[in-house]
Amino acid sequence: MARIYTERAMDPRRPYDHRHNKQYHLKIASWQDVVYAEVLHVAAHISYTHGDVWEAVGDLREADSLVPLNKEQKCMYEAWQERADRLVTRRANQEEARILQERQQIEKAEGKIQVVCNWKSKGDRLLRNGISHLATSKYREALDKLAVLNQNLELSFTIGSKTFGDYYIRDAINALVFKLQASVAAAYLMSQQYKEVHEWTDSVLECSQEDRDVIHCRCLYRSHKYCDNTHNWMEDQRLDYLKVHYCKAIALKRLGDRVQAVEHMEKALGFDPGDGTVFAQLVLLKQELKLEQDVARKSRARKLNARQIQLRRKQISRKEKGRA
């Protein structure tokens, strides 16, 4: 209260300090030292009562510069100083422990990312050797591990692994998830499970569109790694998009929908125009689609001709009956 009453006597236009008190500078005469020292003692007790030990110690130190502290006040000053030092040490230890815990969590998350990358490499080797069912199980287990990691992840940091260097951790997880989803589609295709390929790629592309919308929002608010023009994992994963659309096109071809198959094969070629395999498949699909359309057109023409012939015969039959 003494500090408050003192401040009220000062100029109200003065700014506030970090304690939201008005800043003031008193020109204290020598005969006022005792009074102002008492004010500082009261202010020190108020600060200590409200938990601001450092401010209380500062007030006592300033009071000591005006009027030397007595024995009791010196003991109180030393006790408060010791407590302030302990609080500083405790905060430093807590900050060090927090930094250490965050570093451990980062190392643990990066280790899990590396484990999933190793699982994907094993699945790729199995797929190249023609063991598609085992490769599918490896990819699906890796996806489950990433889902658990993404659910339990609390930190946001830039990953330091070689595969996803300079990516945020969630961007790296999204990129790795999409790579695994593309590999699952390829494994289903090698197993000739065309219906599963069609359903799987539909869900993958739908989730990918949702991620693209999220990226757009993040870029608008300038609050994410996507906005600094260093990495865009969707642009980096053109070949994964090519793989997804290629697998979907082949599956649709096997399921008999060549129109949609041509559309997805064209999208796949758009991600890598120089891919000879995709270009050859697109040319073949267009030829098959043209042949299919020609056959369908001829079939419709034959049916129409047969119907017209039948109608003509009926008309001739009616005329003959009328003459008779």
GROMACS .gro file of C-alpha atoms in nm, residues 20-323:
model
  304
   20HIS     CA    1   0.256  -0.265  -1.427
   21ASN     CA    2   0.349   0.011  -1.181
   22LYS     CA    3   0.409   0.367  -1.287
   23GLN     CA    4   0.771   0.454  -1.330
   24TYR     CA    5   0.890   0.740  -1.116
   25HIS     CA    6   1.211   0.896  -0.997
   26LEU     CA    7   1.204   1.054  -0.653
   27LYS     CA    8   1.446   1.326  -0.556
   28ILE     CA    9   1.485   1.229  -0.192
   29ALA     CA   10   1.638   1.467   0.052
   30SER     CA   11   1.874   1.332   0.314
   31TRP     CA   12   1.621   1.376   0.591
   32GLN     CA   13   1.368   1.166   0.387
   33ASP     CA   14   1.592   0.856   0.364
   34VAL     CA   15   1.440   0.695   0.671
   35VAL     CA   16   1.083   0.746   0.547
   36TYR     CA   17   1.154   0.613   0.200
   37ALA     CA   18   1.346   0.319   0.344
   38GLU     CA   19   1.037   0.229   0.545
   39VAL     CA   20   0.832   0.250   0.225
   40LEU     CA   21   1.075   0.010   0.057
   41HIS     CA   22   1.053  -0.232   0.351
   42VAL     CA   23   0.674  -0.236   0.321
   43ALA     CA   24   0.698  -0.282  -0.055
   44ALA     CA   25   0.947  -0.568  -0.006
   45HIS     CA   26   0.708  -0.750   0.228
   46ILE     CA   27   0.422  -0.699  -0.019
   47SER     CA   28   0.632  -0.838  -0.306
   48TYR     CA   29   0.747  -1.136  -0.098
   49THR     CA   30   0.390  -1.213   0.008
   50HIS     CA   31   0.283  -1.221  -0.358
   51GLY     CA   32   0.572  -1.451  -0.452
   52ASP     CA   33   0.801  -1.198  -0.620
   53VAL     CA   34   1.114  -1.286  -0.422
   54TRP     CA   35   1.356  -1.113  -0.660
   55GLU     CA   36   1.166  -0.783  -0.639
   56ALA     CA   37   1.157  -0.810  -0.260
   57VAL     CA   38   1.534  -0.864  -0.246
   58GLY     CA   39   1.584  -0.562  -0.473
   59ASP     CA   40   1.369  -0.343  -0.250
   60LEU     CA   41   1.565  -0.449   0.059
   61ARG     CA   42   1.893  -0.382  -0.120
   62GLU     CA   43   1.775  -0.034  -0.215
   63ALA     CA   44   1.653   0.029   0.141
   64ASP     CA   45   1.994  -0.077   0.272
   65SER     CA   46   2.156   0.184   0.049
   66LEU     CA   47   1.943   0.451   0.217
   67VAL     CA   48   1.945   0.327   0.577
   68PRO     CA   49   2.166   0.032   0.683
   69LEU     CA   50   1.969  -0.279   0.774
   70ASN     CA   51   1.961  -0.394   1.133
   71LYS     CA   52   2.053  -0.747   1.239
   72GLU     CA   53   1.702  -0.886   1.199
   73GLN     CA   54   1.658  -0.724   0.859
   74LYS     CA   55   1.998  -0.853   0.743
   75CYS     CA   56   1.898  -1.208   0.842
   76MET     CA   57   1.572  -1.168   0.651
   77TYR     CA   58   1.761  -1.027   0.350
   78GLU     CA   59   2.006  -1.320   0.350
   79ALA     CA   60   1.722  -1.572   0.381
   80TRP     CA   61   1.532  -1.413   0.093
   81GLN     CA   62   1.850  -1.396  -0.115
   82GLU     CA   63   1.913  -1.767  -0.056
   83ARG     CA   64   1.557  -1.847  -0.158
   84ALA     CA   65   1.590  -1.636  -0.472
   85ASP     CA   66   1.913  -1.819  -0.560
   86ARG     CA   67   1.743  -2.155  -0.503
   87LEU     CA   68   1.456  -2.052  -0.728
   88VAL     CA   69   1.699  -1.944  -0.999
   89THR     CA   70   1.882  -2.276  -0.970
   90ARG     CA   71   1.555  -2.469  -0.976
   91ARG     CA   72   1.436  -2.288  -1.286
   92ALA     CA   73   1.768  -2.345  -1.458
   93ASN     CA   74   1.750  -2.716  -1.372
   94GLN     CA   75   1.391  -2.738  -1.495
   95GLU     CA   76   1.483  -2.568  -1.821
   96GLU     CA   77   1.780  -2.800  -1.866
   97ALA     CA   78   1.561  -3.103  -1.794
   98ARG     CA   79   1.300  -2.979  -2.041
   99ILE     CA   80   1.560  -2.931  -2.313
  100LEU     CA   81   1.704  -3.276  -2.244
  101GLN     CA   82   1.358  -3.434  -2.254
  102GLU     CA   83   1.276  -3.262  -2.583
  103ARG     CA   84   1.607  -3.377  -2.730
  104GLN     CA   85   1.533  -3.735  -2.622
  105GLN     CA   86   1.184  -3.717  -2.774
  106ILE     CA   87   1.328  -3.581  -3.099
  107GLU     CA   88   1.590  -3.856  -3.114
  108LYS     CA   89   1.322  -4.116  -3.039
  109ALA     CA   90   1.092  -3.982  -3.312
  110GLU     CA   91   1.376  -3.970  -3.566
  111GLY     CA   92   1.471  -4.325  -3.469
  112LYS     CA   93   1.115  -4.444  -3.532
  113ILE     CA   94   1.113  -4.267  -3.868
  114GLN     CA   95   1.434  -4.447  -3.960
  115VAL     CA   96   1.287  -4.782  -3.850
  116VAL     CA   97   0.985  -4.725  -4.074
  117CYS     CA   98   1.217  -4.634  -4.364
  118ASN     CA   99   1.401  -4.963  -4.308
  119TRP     CA  100   1.071  -5.152  -4.312
  120LYS     CA  101   0.981  -4.983  -4.639
  121SER     CA  102   1.316  -5.086  -4.787
  122LYS     CA  103   1.249  -5.447  -4.684
  123GLY     CA  104   0.906  -5.430  -4.846
  124ASP     CA  105   1.059  -5.290  -5.165
  125ARG     CA  106   1.308  -5.578  -5.180
  126LEU     CA  107   1.027  -5.831  -5.128
  127LEU     CA  108   0.822  -5.663  -5.400
  128ARG     CA  109   1.112  -5.672  -5.647
  129ASN     CA  110   1.154  -6.043  -5.572
  130GLY     CA  111   0.786  -6.106  -5.650
  131ILE     CA  112   0.675  -6.177  -5.291
  132SER     CA  113   0.396  -5.921  -5.302
  133HIS     CA  114   0.185  -6.054  -5.012
  134LEU     CA  115   0.475  -6.024  -4.766
  135ALA     CA  116   0.560  -5.681  -4.904
  136THR     CA  117   0.200  -5.570  -4.847
  137SER     CA  118   0.211  -5.683  -4.484
  138LYS     CA  119   0.541  -5.497  -4.430
  139TYR     CA  120   0.398  -5.177  -4.576
  140ARG     CA  121   0.078  -5.203  -4.372
  141GLU     CA  122   0.269  -5.262  -4.048
  142ALA     CA  123   0.488  -4.961  -4.124
  143LEU     CA  124   0.175  -4.751  -4.180
  144ASP     CA  125   0.039  -4.863  -3.842
  145LYS     CA  126   0.364  -4.760  -3.674
  146LEU     CA  127   0.348  -4.417  -3.836
  147ALA     CA  128  -0.014  -4.373  -3.727
  148VAL     CA  129   0.084  -4.442  -3.365
  149LEU     CA  130   0.382  -4.205  -3.390
  150ASN     CA  131   0.169  -3.928  -3.540
  151GLN     CA  132  -0.095  -3.972  -3.270
  152ASN     CA  133   0.152  -3.955  -2.980
  153LEU     CA  134   0.372  -3.681  -3.123
  154GLU     CA  135   0.368  -3.364  -2.912
  155LEU     CA  136   0.665  -3.168  -3.050
  156SER     CA  137   0.710  -2.979  -3.376
  157PHE     CA  138   1.068  -2.977  -3.498
  158THR     CA  139   1.278  -2.999  -3.811
  159ILE     CA  140   1.392  -3.353  -3.875
  160GLY     CA  141   1.760  -3.414  -3.941
  161SER     CA  142   1.762  -3.748  -4.122
  162LYS     CA  143   1.909  -3.777  -4.471
  163THR     CA  144   1.583  -3.894  -4.627
  164PHE     CA  145   1.372  -3.604  -4.499
  165GLY     CA  146   1.632  -3.340  -4.412
  166ASP     CA  147   1.492  -2.993  -4.332
  167TYR     CA  148   1.135  -3.125  -4.316
  168TYR     CA  149   0.909  -3.066  -4.021
  169ILE     CA  150   0.840  -3.395  -3.845
  170ARG     CA  151   0.473  -3.406  -3.945
  171ASP     CA  152   0.563  -3.326  -4.306
  172ALA     CA  153   0.811  -3.614  -4.301
  173ILE     CA  154   0.543  -3.845  -4.158
  174ASN     CA  155   0.294  -3.736  -4.428
  175ALA     CA  156   0.553  -3.790  -4.701
  176LEU     CA  157   0.647  -4.134  -4.571
  177VAL     CA  158   0.281  -4.233  -4.531
  178PHE     CA  159   0.215  -4.142  -4.894
  179LYS     CA  160   0.521  -4.335  -5.012
  180LEU     CA  161   0.399  -4.642  -4.823
  181GLN     CA  162   0.045  -4.602  -4.959
  182ALA     CA  163   0.182  -4.590  -5.314
  183SER     CA  164   0.388  -4.902  -5.243
  184VAL     CA  165   0.080  -5.083  -5.107
  185ALA     CA  166  -0.103  -5.001  -5.431
  186ALA     CA  167   0.187  -5.146  -5.633
  187ALA     CA  168   0.189  -5.461  -5.416
  188TYR     CA  169  -0.186  -5.510  -5.466
  189LEU     CA  170  -0.138  -5.465  -5.840
  190MET     CA  171   0.139  -5.724  -5.850
  191SER     CA  172  -0.090  -5.962  -5.660
  192GLN     CA  173  -0.356  -5.900  -5.929
  193GLN     CA  174  -0.601  -5.774  -5.666
  194TYR     CA  175  -0.747  -5.513  -5.898
  195LYS     CA  176  -1.055  -5.433  -5.692
  196GLU     CA  177  -0.837  -5.371  -5.385
  197VAL     CA  178  -0.610  -5.147  -5.595
  198HIS     CA  179  -0.909  -4.943  -5.710
  199GLU     CA  180  -1.051  -4.897  -5.358
  200TRP     CA  181  -0.710  -4.832  -5.200
  201THR     CA  182  -0.604  -4.568  -5.452
  202ASP     CA  183  -0.941  -4.395  -5.419
  203SER     CA  184  -0.889  -4.354  -5.044
  204VAL     CA  185  -0.524  -4.249  -5.092
  205LEU     CA  186  -0.606  -3.976  -5.345
  206GLU     CA  187  -0.896  -3.851  -5.133
  207CYS     CA  188  -0.668  -3.815  -4.827
  208SER     CA  189  -0.406  -3.648  -5.045
  209GLN     CA  190  -0.658  -3.385  -5.157
  210GLU     CA  191  -0.740  -3.311  -4.791
  211ASP     CA  192  -0.368  -3.266  -4.720
  212ARG     CA  193  -0.339  -3.027  -5.015
  213ASP     CA  194  -0.625  -2.816  -4.872
  214VAL     CA  195  -0.450  -2.806  -4.533
  215ILE     CA  196  -0.128  -2.693  -4.703
  216HIS     CA  197  -0.317  -2.412  -4.875
  217CYS     CA  198  -0.455  -2.289  -4.541
  218ARG     CA  199  -0.110  -2.306  -4.379
  219CYS     CA  200   0.038  -2.104  -4.663
  220LEU     CA  201  -0.233  -1.840  -4.628
  221TYR     CA  202  -0.155  -1.792  -4.261
  222ARG     CA  203   0.224  -1.808  -4.311
  223SER     CA  204   0.265  -2.042  -4.017
  224HIS     CA  205   0.433  -2.347  -4.164
  225LYS     CA  206   0.742  -2.479  -4.336
  226TYR     CA  207   0.557  -2.494  -4.667
  227CYS     CA  208   0.563  -2.115  -4.684
  228ASP     CA  209   0.941  -2.063  -4.691
  229ASN     CA  210   0.977  -2.209  -5.043
  230THR     CA  211   1.236  -2.467  -4.939
  231HIS     CA  212   1.036  -2.790  -4.940
  232ASN     CA  213   0.701  -2.907  -5.066
  233TRP     CA  214   0.677  -3.279  -5.010
  234MET     CA  215   0.395  -3.311  -5.263
  235GLU     CA  216   0.620  -3.165  -5.532
  236ASP     CA  217   0.905  -3.388  -5.413
  237GLN     CA  218   0.681  -3.695  -5.443
  238ARG     CA  219   0.585  -3.669  -5.808
  239LEU     CA  220   0.700  -4.026  -5.868
  240ASP     CA  221   0.480  -4.151  -5.584
  241TYR     CA  222   0.181  -3.977  -5.741
  242LEU     CA  223   0.280  -4.131  -6.073
  243LYS     CA  224   0.285  -4.475  -5.910
  244VAL     CA  225  -0.060  -4.430  -5.756
  245HIS     CA  226  -0.224  -4.310  -6.079
  246TYR     CA  227  -0.045  -4.576  -6.284
  247CYS     CA  228  -0.164  -4.856  -6.054
  248LYS     CA  229  -0.517  -4.717  -6.057
  249ALA     CA  230  -0.516  -4.696  -6.437
  250ILE     CA  231  -0.401  -5.057  -6.477
  251ALA     CA  232  -0.659  -5.175  -6.223
  252LEU     CA  233  -0.938  -4.987  -6.402
  253LYS     CA  234  -0.823  -5.138  -6.731
  254ARG     CA  235  -0.848  -5.487  -6.583
  255LEU     CA  236  -1.188  -5.403  -6.437
  256GLY     CA  237  -1.310  -5.291  -6.780
  257ASP     CA  238  -1.329  -4.912  -6.731
  258ARG     CA  239  -1.087  -4.797  -7.001
  259VAL     CA  240  -1.220  -4.439  -7.010
  260GLN     CA  241  -1.121  -4.374  -6.647
  261ALA     CA  242  -0.804  -4.576  -6.703
  262VAL     CA  243  -0.695  -4.339  -6.983
  263GLU     CA  244  -0.763  -4.036  -6.761
  264HIS     CA  245  -0.550  -4.167  -6.475
  265MET     CA  246  -0.273  -4.279  -6.710
  266GLU     CA  247  -0.264  -3.926  -6.855
  267LYS     CA  248  -0.236  -3.788  -6.500
  268ALA     CA  249   0.048  -4.030  -6.432
  269LEU     CA  250   0.228  -3.918  -6.747
  270GLY     CA  251   0.181  -3.555  -6.640
  271PHE     CA  252   0.395  -3.615  -6.331
  272ASP     CA  253   0.684  -3.747  -6.545
  273PRO     CA  254   0.638  -3.680  -6.919
  274GLY     CA  255   0.961  -3.863  -7.002
  275ASP     CA  256   0.853  -4.200  -6.858
  276GLY     CA  257   0.853  -4.441  -7.152
  277THR     CA  258   0.659  -4.716  -6.974
  278VAL     CA  259   0.370  -4.487  -6.883
  279PHE     CA  260   0.366  -4.338  -7.233
  280ALA     CA  261   0.356  -4.684  -7.393
  281GLN     CA  262   0.074  -4.793  -7.161
  282LEU     CA  263  -0.117  -4.476  -7.244
  283VAL     CA  264  -0.083  -4.536  -7.619
  284LEU     CA  265  -0.194  -4.898  -7.573
  285LEU     CA  266  -0.489  -4.792  -7.359
  286LYS     CA  267  -0.601  -4.536  -7.616
  287GLN     CA  268  -0.580  -4.798  -7.893
  288GLU     CA  269  -0.779  -5.046  -7.685
  289LEU     CA  270  -1.032  -4.777  -7.595
  290LYS     CA  271  -1.069  -4.680  -7.960
  291LEU     CA  272  -1.111  -5.044  -8.059
  292GLU     CA  273  -1.364  -5.093  -7.781
  293GLN     CA  274  -1.556  -4.784  -7.890
  294ASP     CA  275  -1.548  -4.903  -8.254
  295VAL     CA  276  -1.680  -5.244  -8.153
  296ALA     CA  277  -1.951  -5.083  -7.941
  297ARG     CA  278  -2.043  -4.847  -8.225
  298LYS     CA  279  -2.063  -5.135  -8.474
  299SER     CA  280  -2.269  -5.335  -8.229
  300ARG     CA  281  -2.511  -5.045  -8.187
  301ALA     CA  282  -2.526  -5.004  -8.564
  302ARG     CA  283  -2.603  -5.375  -8.612
  303LYS     CA  284  -2.876  -5.361  -8.348
  304LEU     CA  285  -3.024  -5.051  -8.510
  305ASN     CA  286  -3.015  -5.211  -8.856
  306ALA     CA  287  -3.176  -5.529  -8.722
  307ARG     CA  288  -3.449  -5.323  -8.558
  308GLN     CA  289  -3.511  -5.125  -8.877
  309ILE     CA  290  -3.526  -5.446  -9.084
  310GLN     CA  291  -3.775  -5.591  -8.835
  311LEU     CA  292  -3.991  -5.278  -8.855
  312ARG     CA  293  -3.976  -5.288  -9.236
  313ARG     CA  294  -4.089  -5.650  -9.240
  314LYS     CA  295  -4.380  -5.565  -9.012
  315GLN     CA  296  -4.484  -5.281  -9.240
  316ILE     CA  297  -4.467  -5.506  -9.548
  317SER     CA  298  -4.668  -5.772  -9.366
  318ARG     CA  299  -4.941  -5.520  -9.276
  319LYS     CA  300  -4.962  -5.396  -9.636
  320GLU     CA  301  -4.999  -5.751  -9.770
  321LYS     CA  302  -5.274  -5.824  -9.518
  322GLY     CA  303  -5.451  -5.504  -9.621
  323ARG     CA  304  -5.445  -5.598  -9.989
   0.00000   0.00000   0.00000
